[in-house]
Tab-separated table of C-alpha atoms in Angstrom:
chain	number	residue	atom	x	y	z
A	30	MET	CA	0.000	0.000	0.000
A	31	THR	CA	1.116	3.555	-0.720
A	32	SER	CA	1.521	6.353	1.817
A	33	ASP	CA	-1.813	7.772	0.637
A	34	ALA	CA	-3.444	4.459	1.490
A	35	ASN	CA	-1.945	4.641	4.962
A	36	LYS	CA	-3.760	7.953	5.457
A	37	THR	CA	-7.110	7.069	3.870
A	38	GLY	CA	-7.216	3.319	4.494
A	39	TYR	CA	-7.613	2.593	0.782
A	40	ARG	CA	-6.155	3.215	-2.645
A	41	PHE	CA	-7.379	3.103	-6.234
A	42	LEU	CA	-6.156	0.610	-8.796
A	43	GLY	CA	-6.096	2.095	-12.276
A	44	GLN	CA	-7.806	5.436	-12.762
A	45	GLU	CA	-9.367	7.451	-9.962
A	46	LEU	CA	-12.701	9.149	-10.520
A	47	GLU	CA	-12.118	12.886	-10.549
A	48	GLY	CA	-14.200	14.757	-8.007
A	49	LEU	CA	-15.231	11.681	-6.013
A	50	ASP	CA	-14.933	12.495	-2.302
A	51	LEU	CA	-14.810	9.362	-0.145
A	52	PRO	CA	-14.453	9.188	3.641
A	53	ALA	CA	-11.294	7.696	5.118
A	54	PHE	CA	-11.584	4.087	6.270
A	55	GLN	CA	-10.375	3.746	9.847
A	56	VAL	CA	-10.751	0.450	11.685
A	57	GLY	CA	-11.127	0.251	15.461
A	58	ILE	CA	-9.286	-2.351	17.518
A	59	LYS	CA	-12.465	-4.335	18.258
A	60	TRP	CA	-12.959	-5.567	14.674
A	61	ARG	CA	-9.438	-5.239	13.268
A	62	GLY	CA	-8.216	-7.910	10.844
A	63	GLY	CA	-9.737	-9.831	7.973
A	64	ASP	CA	-11.351	-12.585	10.039
A	65	LEU	CA	-13.094	-10.338	12.569
A	66	GLN	CA	-14.222	-7.993	9.804
A	67	THR	CA	-15.652	-10.966	7.892
A	68	MET	CA	-17.433	-12.536	10.860
A	69	ARG	CA	-18.781	-9.378	12.500
A	70	ASN	CA	-22.256	-9.475	10.876
A	71	THR	CA	-22.578	-13.223	11.428
A	72	ILE	CA	-21.766	-12.774	15.103
A	73	MET	CA	-23.687	-9.581	15.790
A	74	GLY	CA	-26.214	-9.309	12.953
A	75	PRO	CA	-26.471	-6.287	10.653
A	76	VAL	CA	-25.715	-2.911	12.187
A	77	CYS	CA	-28.508	-1.321	10.149
A	78	ARG	CA	-32.004	-2.758	10.452
A	79	LEU	CA	-35.000	-2.541	8.149
A	80	GLU	CA	-38.036	-0.743	9.547
A	81	ASP	CA	-39.854	-0.300	6.241
A	82	GLU	CA	-42.209	-3.081	5.148
A	83	ALA	CA	-41.519	-4.522	1.716
A	84	GLU	CA	-43.858	-5.164	-1.180
A	85	ARG	CA	-43.623	-8.708	-2.583
A	86	VAL	CA	-42.932	-8.643	-6.325
A	87	PHE	CA	-42.242	-11.384	-8.889
A	88	PHE	CA	-40.341	-11.692	-12.162
A	89	ASP	CA	-41.111	-14.216	-14.885
A	90	ILE	CA	-38.059	-16.240	-15.947
A	91	GLY	CA	-39.873	-18.572	-18.325
A	92	ALA	CA	-40.358	-22.303	-17.786
A	93	PRO	CA	-38.305	-22.351	-14.561
A	94	GLY	CA	-40.958	-20.104	-12.963
A	95	ARG	CA	-40.631	-16.736	-11.207
A	96	LEU	CA	-38.094	-14.980	-9.026
A	97	SER	CA	-39.288	-13.283	-5.864
A	98	GLY	CA	-38.120	-9.922	-4.593
A	99	ALA	CA	-38.746	-7.559	-1.682
A	100	LEU	CA	-39.395	-4.045	-2.987
A	101	HIS	CA	-39.064	-0.895	-0.875
A	102	ARG	CA	-40.331	2.314	-2.435
A	103	LYS	CA	-42.725	3.858	0.100
A	104	ASP	CA	-40.530	6.828	1.030
A	105	ALA	CA	-38.275	6.834	-2.038
A	106	ARG	CA	-37.393	10.065	-3.797
A	107	ALA	CA	-38.862	10.188	-7.281
A	108	HIS	CA	-35.649	11.360	-8.969
A	109	LEU	CA	-33.502	8.487	-7.655
A	110	PRO	CA	-32.926	5.137	-9.413
A	111	LEU	CA	-33.921	1.749	-8.074
A	112	VAL	CA	-30.995	-0.154	-6.520
A	113	VAL	CA	-31.176	-3.907	-7.147
A	114	ILE	CA	-29.277	-5.879	-4.495
A	115	ILE	CA	-27.891	-9.230	-5.701
A	116	HIS	CA	-27.043	-11.482	-2.770
A	117	GLY	CA	-24.045	-13.768	-2.388
A	118	LEU	CA	-23.469	-17.520	-1.986
A	119	THR	CA	-26.229	-19.293	0.039
A	120	GLY	CA	-27.760	-15.856	0.637
A	121	ASP	CA	-31.166	-14.331	0.030
A	122	GLU	CA	-33.169	-11.186	0.781
A	123	GLY	CA	-32.717	-11.736	4.526
A	124	SER	CA	-28.914	-12.002	4.570
A	125	PRO	CA	-27.291	-9.573	7.038
A	126	ASN	CA	-25.258	-7.847	4.302
A	127	VAL	CA	-28.395	-7.430	2.166
A	128	ILE	CA	-30.403	-6.016	5.078
A	129	SER	CA	-27.604	-3.619	6.003
A	130	ALA	CA	-27.186	-2.297	2.449
A	131	ALA	CA	-30.939	-1.929	1.928
A	132	SER	CA	-31.281	0.037	5.165
A	133	SER	CA	-28.423	2.379	4.231
A	134	LEU	CA	-29.823	3.001	0.754
A	135	LEU	CA	-33.356	3.617	2.023
A	136	GLU	CA	-31.964	6.156	4.463
A	137	GLN	CA	-30.548	7.997	1.443
A	138	GLY	CA	-33.947	7.975	-0.283
A	139	TYR	CA	-33.276	5.247	-2.869
A	140	PRO	CA	-35.944	2.698	-3.768
A	141	VAL	CA	-34.506	-0.785	-3.219
A	142	LEU	CA	-35.174	-4.290	-4.518
A	143	ARG	CA	-33.801	-7.212	-2.519
A	144	LEU	CA	-33.737	-9.864	-5.231
A	145	ASN	CA	-33.800	-13.612	-4.520
A	146	LEU	CA	-31.985	-15.608	-7.172
A	147	ARG	CA	-33.313	-18.904	-8.505
A	148	GLY	CA	-33.859	-21.349	-5.651
A	149	ALA	CA	-32.915	-18.799	-2.968
A	150	GLY	CA	-35.147	-17.462	-0.196
A	151	PRO	CA	-38.806	-17.107	-1.254
A	152	SER	CA	-37.801	-17.896	-4.867
A	153	VAL	CA	-37.404	-21.551	-3.877
A	154	ARG	CA	-41.215	-21.825	-3.867
A	155	THR	CA	-41.717	-20.176	-7.242
A	156	SER	CA	-38.799	-21.383	-9.391
A	157	GLN	CA	-37.215	-24.616	-10.552
A	158	GLY	CA	-33.536	-25.429	-10.112
A	159	SER	CA	-30.800	-23.298	-8.583
A	160	TYR	CA	-28.688	-20.319	-9.537
A	161	HIS	CA	-24.943	-20.340	-10.096
A	162	ALA	CA	-22.266	-17.638	-10.068
A	163	GLY	CA	-22.771	-16.657	-13.691
A	164	MET	CA	-26.506	-17.145	-14.265
A	165	THR	CA	-26.986	-13.857	-16.071
A	166	GLU	CA	-29.994	-14.978	-18.112
A	167	ASP	CA	-32.238	-14.660	-15.043
A	168	LEU	CA	-30.776	-11.277	-14.167
A	169	ALA	CA	-31.375	-10.066	-17.718
A	170	GLN	CA	-35.045	-11.067	-17.447
A	171	VAL	CA	-35.426	-9.201	-14.164
A	172	ILE	CA	-33.810	-6.030	-15.498
A	173	SER	CA	-35.960	-6.063	-18.626
A	174	GLN	CA	-39.118	-6.291	-16.547
A	175	LEU	CA	-37.927	-3.625	-14.120
A	176	HIS	CA	-37.573	-1.111	-16.939
A	177	SER	CA	-41.188	-1.654	-17.939
A	178	ARG	CA	-42.370	-1.249	-14.339
A	179	ALA	CA	-40.426	1.968	-13.625
A	180	TYR	CA	-39.999	1.451	-9.889
A	181	GLY	CA	-37.364	4.205	-9.900
A	182	ALA	CA	-35.667	6.726	-12.175
A	183	GLY	CA	-33.470	4.101	-13.821
A	184	ILE	CA	-31.610	1.108	-12.376
A	185	VAL	CA	-28.433	0.646	-10.337
A	186	LEU	CA	-26.981	-2.791	-9.555
A	187	TYR	CA	-25.293	-3.693	-6.265
A	188	GLY	CA	-23.616	-7.118	-6.191
A	189	ILE	CA	-22.433	-8.722	-2.959
A	190	SER	CA	-19.611	-11.276	-3.230
A	191	LEU	CA	-20.793	-14.008	-5.647
A	192	GLY	CA	-23.657	-11.739	-6.669
A	193	GLY	CA	-21.015	-9.264	-7.790
A	194	ASN	CA	-19.515	-11.883	-10.103
A	195	MET	CA	-22.928	-12.363	-11.734
A	196	MET	CA	-23.374	-8.589	-12.007
A	197	LEU	CA	-19.997	-8.004	-13.682
A	198	LYS	CA	-20.514	-10.877	-16.107
A	199	TYR	CA	-23.921	-9.462	-17.052
A	200	LEU	CA	-22.515	-5.965	-17.602
A	201	GLY	CA	-19.692	-7.351	-19.750
A	202	GLU	CA	-22.071	-9.430	-21.834
A	203	GLN	CA	-24.337	-6.439	-22.418
A	204	GLY	CA	-21.537	-3.958	-23.085
A	205	ALA	CA	-22.889	-0.668	-24.447
A	206	ASP	CA	-26.412	-2.125	-24.490
A	207	ALA	CA	-26.602	-2.389	-20.695
A	208	ASN	CA	-29.394	-0.013	-19.692
A	209	ILE	CA	-27.932	0.540	-16.220
A	210	LEU	CA	-26.920	3.865	-14.663
A	211	ALA	CA	-24.194	2.515	-12.375
A	212	ALA	CA	-23.018	-0.613	-10.587
A	213	ILE	CA	-21.228	-1.377	-7.329
A	214	GLY	CA	-19.591	-4.646	-6.305
A	215	VAL	CA	-18.149	-5.472	-2.892
A	216	SER	CA	-15.739	-8.366	-2.227
A	217	THR	CA	-16.429	-9.618	-5.740
A	218	PRO	CA	-14.690	-12.703	-7.157
A	219	LEU	CA	-12.957	-12.169	-10.479
A	220	ASP	CA	-11.604	-15.718	-10.747
A	221	LEU	CA	-13.819	-18.460	-9.307
A	222	LYS	CA	-11.059	-21.049	-9.400
A	223	ALA	CA	-8.801	-18.795	-7.328
A	224	VAL	CA	-11.566	-18.393	-4.744
A	225	GLN	CA	-12.081	-22.145	-4.546
A	226	GLY	CA	-8.335	-22.596	-4.065
A	227	ARG	CA	-8.220	-19.978	-1.303
A	228	LEU	CA	-11.109	-21.583	0.565
A	229	MET	CA	-9.273	-24.913	0.441
A	230	ASP	CA	-6.312	-23.427	2.334
A	231	ALA	CA	-5.835	-25.050	5.734
A	232	ARG	CA	-6.202	-21.697	7.517
A	233	ASN	CA	-9.668	-21.344	5.969
A	234	ALA	CA	-11.005	-24.737	7.070
A	235	MET	CA	-13.603	-23.095	9.300
A	236	TYR	CA	-14.909	-20.927	6.460
A	237	HIS	CA	-14.833	-23.823	4.011
A	238	ASN	CA	-16.830	-26.120	6.260
A	239	TYR	CA	-19.302	-23.375	7.168
A	240	LEU	CA	-19.938	-22.541	3.503
A	241	LEU	CA	-20.151	-26.180	2.416
A	242	LEU	CA	-22.721	-26.877	5.131
A	243	GLY	CA	-24.749	-23.865	3.983
A	244	MET	CA	-24.542	-25.004	0.361
A	245	LYS	CA	-25.808	-28.456	1.280
A	246	LYS	CA	-28.703	-26.978	3.251
A	247	TYR	CA	-29.504	-24.786	0.269
A	248	ALA	CA	-29.503	-27.789	-2.076
A	249	LYS	CA	-31.689	-29.823	0.281
A	250	ARG	CA	-34.431	-27.196	0.024
A	251	LEU	CA	-34.566	-27.904	-3.710
A	252	THR	CA	-35.824	-31.463	-3.295
A	253	GLY	CA	-38.356	-32.079	-6.065
A	254	ARG	CA	-37.081	-29.074	-8.039
A	255	VAL	CA	-33.683	-30.505	-9.078
A	256	ALA	CA	-32.836	-34.001	-10.352
A	257	ALA	CA	-32.547	-36.416	-7.403
A	258	LEU	CA	-29.176	-37.740	-8.616
A	259	HIS	CA	-27.705	-34.240	-8.587
A	260	LEU	CA	-29.002	-33.590	-5.081
A	261	GLU	CA	-27.542	-36.870	-3.841
A	262	LYS	CA	-24.140	-35.807	-5.150
A	263	ALA	CA	-24.524	-32.404	-3.518
A	264	GLN	CA	-25.110	-33.989	-0.120
A	265	ALA	CA	-22.229	-36.436	-0.583
A	266	ALA	CA	-19.670	-33.742	-1.520
A	267	ALA	CA	-16.672	-33.623	0.817
A	268	SER	CA	-15.468	-30.215	-0.405
A	269	ILE	CA	-16.657	-27.123	-2.257
A	270	LEU	CA	-14.644	-28.289	-5.256
A	271	GLU	CA	-16.494	-31.598	-5.249
A	272	TYR	CA	-19.836	-29.825	-4.746
A	273	ASP	CA	-19.180	-27.600	-7.767
A	274	ASP	CA	-17.859	-30.513	-9.814
A	275	GLN	CA	-20.544	-33.072	-8.989
A	276	TYR	CA	-23.588	-30.839	-8.452
A	277	VAL	CA	-23.390	-27.255	-9.693
A	278	ALA	CA	-21.667	-27.893	-13.017
A	279	PRO	CA	-23.623	-30.947	-14.247
A	280	SER	CA	-26.984	-29.569	-13.091
A	281	HIS	CA	-26.354	-26.600	-15.413
A	282	GLY	CA	-24.963	-28.527	-18.379
A	283	MET	CA	-21.278	-27.912	-17.696
A	284	ALA	CA	-18.604	-30.618	-17.814
A	285	GLY	CA	-17.276	-30.101	-14.290
A	286	ALA	CA	-15.821	-27.600	-11.839
A	287	GLU	CA	-13.002	-26.507	-14.149
A	288	ASP	CA	-15.508	-25.818	-16.910
A	289	TYR	CA	-17.758	-23.946	-14.483
A	290	TYR	CA	-14.980	-21.717	-13.157
A	291	ARG	CA	-13.659	-20.976	-16.645
A	292	LEU	CA	-17.016	-20.113	-18.195
A	293	GLN	CA	-18.585	-18.177	-15.348
A	294	SER	CA	-15.750	-16.071	-13.869
A	295	SER	CA	-16.312	-12.343	-14.291
A	296	GLY	CA	-12.668	-11.370	-14.832
A	297	VAL	CA	-12.715	-12.000	-18.584
A	298	TYR	CA	-15.701	-9.641	-18.989
A	299	LEU	CA	-14.246	-6.597	-17.227
A	300	ASP	CA	-12.858	-4.838	-20.292
A	301	LYS	CA	-16.249	-5.032	-22.024
A	302	ILE	CA	-18.136	-3.154	-19.290
A	303	ARG	CA	-19.433	0.269	-20.353
A	304	VAL	CA	-21.359	1.194	-17.190
A	305	PRO	CA	-19.724	3.277	-14.414
A	306	THR	CA	-18.777	0.581	-11.913
A	307	LEU	CA	-17.225	0.806	-8.458
A	308	LEU	CA	-15.472	-2.274	-7.062
A	309	ILE	CA	-14.459	-2.365	-3.392
A	310	HIS	CA	-12.151	-5.075	-2.100
A	311	ALA	CA	-9.968	-5.674	0.956
A	312	GLU	CA	-6.300	-6.532	1.044
A	313	ASN	CA	-7.032	-9.126	3.747
A	314	ASP	CA	-10.181	-10.717	2.326
A	315	PRO	CA	-9.813	-14.354	3.492
A	316	TRP	CA	-12.108	-15.728	0.754
A	317	VAL	CA	-11.406	-13.772	-2.438
A	318	PRO	CA	-7.674	-13.376	-3.185
A	319	VAL	CA	-6.647	-9.749	-3.690
A	320	GLU	CA	-4.074	-10.981	-6.224
A	321	SER	CA	-6.892	-11.274	-8.783
A	322	TYR	CA	-7.291	-7.506	-8.490
A	323	TYR	CA	-3.574	-6.736	-8.585
A	324	ASP	CA	-3.011	-8.986	-11.590
A	325	HIS	CA	-5.615	-7.265	-13.756
A	326	ASP	CA	-4.690	-4.274	-15.908
A	327	TRP	CA	-7.350	-1.708	-14.994
A	328	SER	CA	-5.949	1.067	-17.163
A	329	GLY	CA	-7.825	-0.018	-20.286
A	330	ASN	CA	-11.341	0.774	-19.057
A	331	ASP	CA	-12.098	4.166	-17.531
A	332	ARG	CA	-15.593	2.997	-16.538
A	333	LEU	CA	-14.130	0.788	-13.818
A	334	HIS	CA	-13.200	2.416	-10.508
A	335	VAL	CA	-11.437	-0.059	-8.243
A	336	ILE	CA	-10.590	0.426	-4.569
A	337	VAL	CA	-8.495	-1.873	-2.387
A	338	CYS	CA	-8.659	-1.191	1.365
A	339	ASN	CA	-5.983	-1.989	3.917
A	340	ASP	CA	-8.531	-3.866	6.042
A	341	GLY	CA	-12.139	-4.943	5.696
A	342	GLY	CA	-12.169	-8.723	5.278
A	343	HIS	CA	-14.973	-10.199	3.179
A	344	VAL	CA	-17.937	-7.804	2.984
A	345	GLY	CA	-16.917	-6.315	6.319
A	346	PHE	CA	-15.445	-2.807	6.174
A	347	HIS	CA	-16.529	-1.943	9.700
A	348	GLY	CA	-14.971	1.387	10.699
A	349	LYS	CA	-14.575	3.023	14.075
A	350	ASP	CA	-16.156	6.342	13.115
A	351	SER	CA	-19.565	5.137	11.900
A	352	LYS	CA	-21.975	2.269	12.519
A	353	VAL	CA	-22.654	2.149	8.785
A	354	PRO	CA	-20.063	-0.081	7.034
A	355	TRP	CA	-17.551	1.929	5.019
A	356	HIS	CA	-18.394	0.275	1.700
A	357	GLU	CA	-22.022	1.349	2.064
A	358	ARG	CA	-21.000	4.944	2.758
A	359	ALA	CA	-18.634	4.828	-0.217
A	360	MET	CA	-21.441	3.446	-2.388
A	361	ALA	CA	-23.711	6.352	-1.442
A	362	ARG	CA	-21.008	8.912	-2.288
A	363	TYR	CA	-20.260	7.172	-5.577
A	364	LEU	CA	-23.901	7.057	-6.632
A	365	ASP	CA	-24.403	10.719	-5.770
A	366	HIS	CA	-21.348	11.601	-7.846
A	367	ILE	CA	-22.314	9.477	-10.864
A	368	LEU	CA	-25.896	10.743	-10.846
A	369	ASP	CA	-24.697	14.358	-10.599
A	370	LEU	CA	-22.443	13.769	-13.607
A	371	SER	CA	-25.246	12.181	-15.637
A	372	GLN	CA	-27.610	15.049	-14.881
A	373	GLY	CA	-24.971	17.681	-15.535
């Protein structure tokens, strides 16, 4: 990290966004370090709570059924875009990181949609099968229908962890045709194989086992909605690699884990993105290797604004000067800046 990063707690990779004023990221002793930052919301629950009741909405995804979402727009400001929150692995609309982000955005006056991907949360009752890290066809259907419904003044995407991988892949596939005002990704994988390798490290055994257990519970809820043979292999998997190889890949027509990681990783789509996109990552993220960010040449796409923080863990970024996680405060500043530029 540079001396500037020592002062602010973060630094940009590639080009900075002129005029963007972000708060410094200062971590208190209580939650210092990648592991405590990562586990804080699991231990304590989200800092920000949702008081506003949501409206249940659905999106047709064809033969597999409908996706379910929780829409908040009661007190939204008419000139602000809808922010679609895309949850991470084994998550749904009720995940602590989703609740926290939705609360922060609602406080700023944004309408918010907490989307449940295929087979996740309430969508398990209305859809067939399960999502994977790169299932952009469902996301494309949702976005198309959102434009016709006009829940806000345009659309912004916010991807959390694995949801960020899906978001980036979608934006790259759409290129200049993506009808999105801005996008934000936090702790987003760029290389799925690298993430799998990191989670297999001995020091991450606790995380690996926790995630694998959650993935198996998720798959079990799909009984009757996914081929029985695939579900049997999901429950028998001894590792995330085996789960991806024996369940995720074949249930979506891919040859195996290697094929899945190669086809669905977002890193190869980055240079095709034409939407202003903020990516926030932590140097000490124990799940998603920061090397994937350092190894990429960000100079070729001025639409990508990439921040690496000294601390923050995986979707943590808990600072000592505010109860609101730093990445959520940075997101609000970024959106204000991008929207000001678009209106100017």
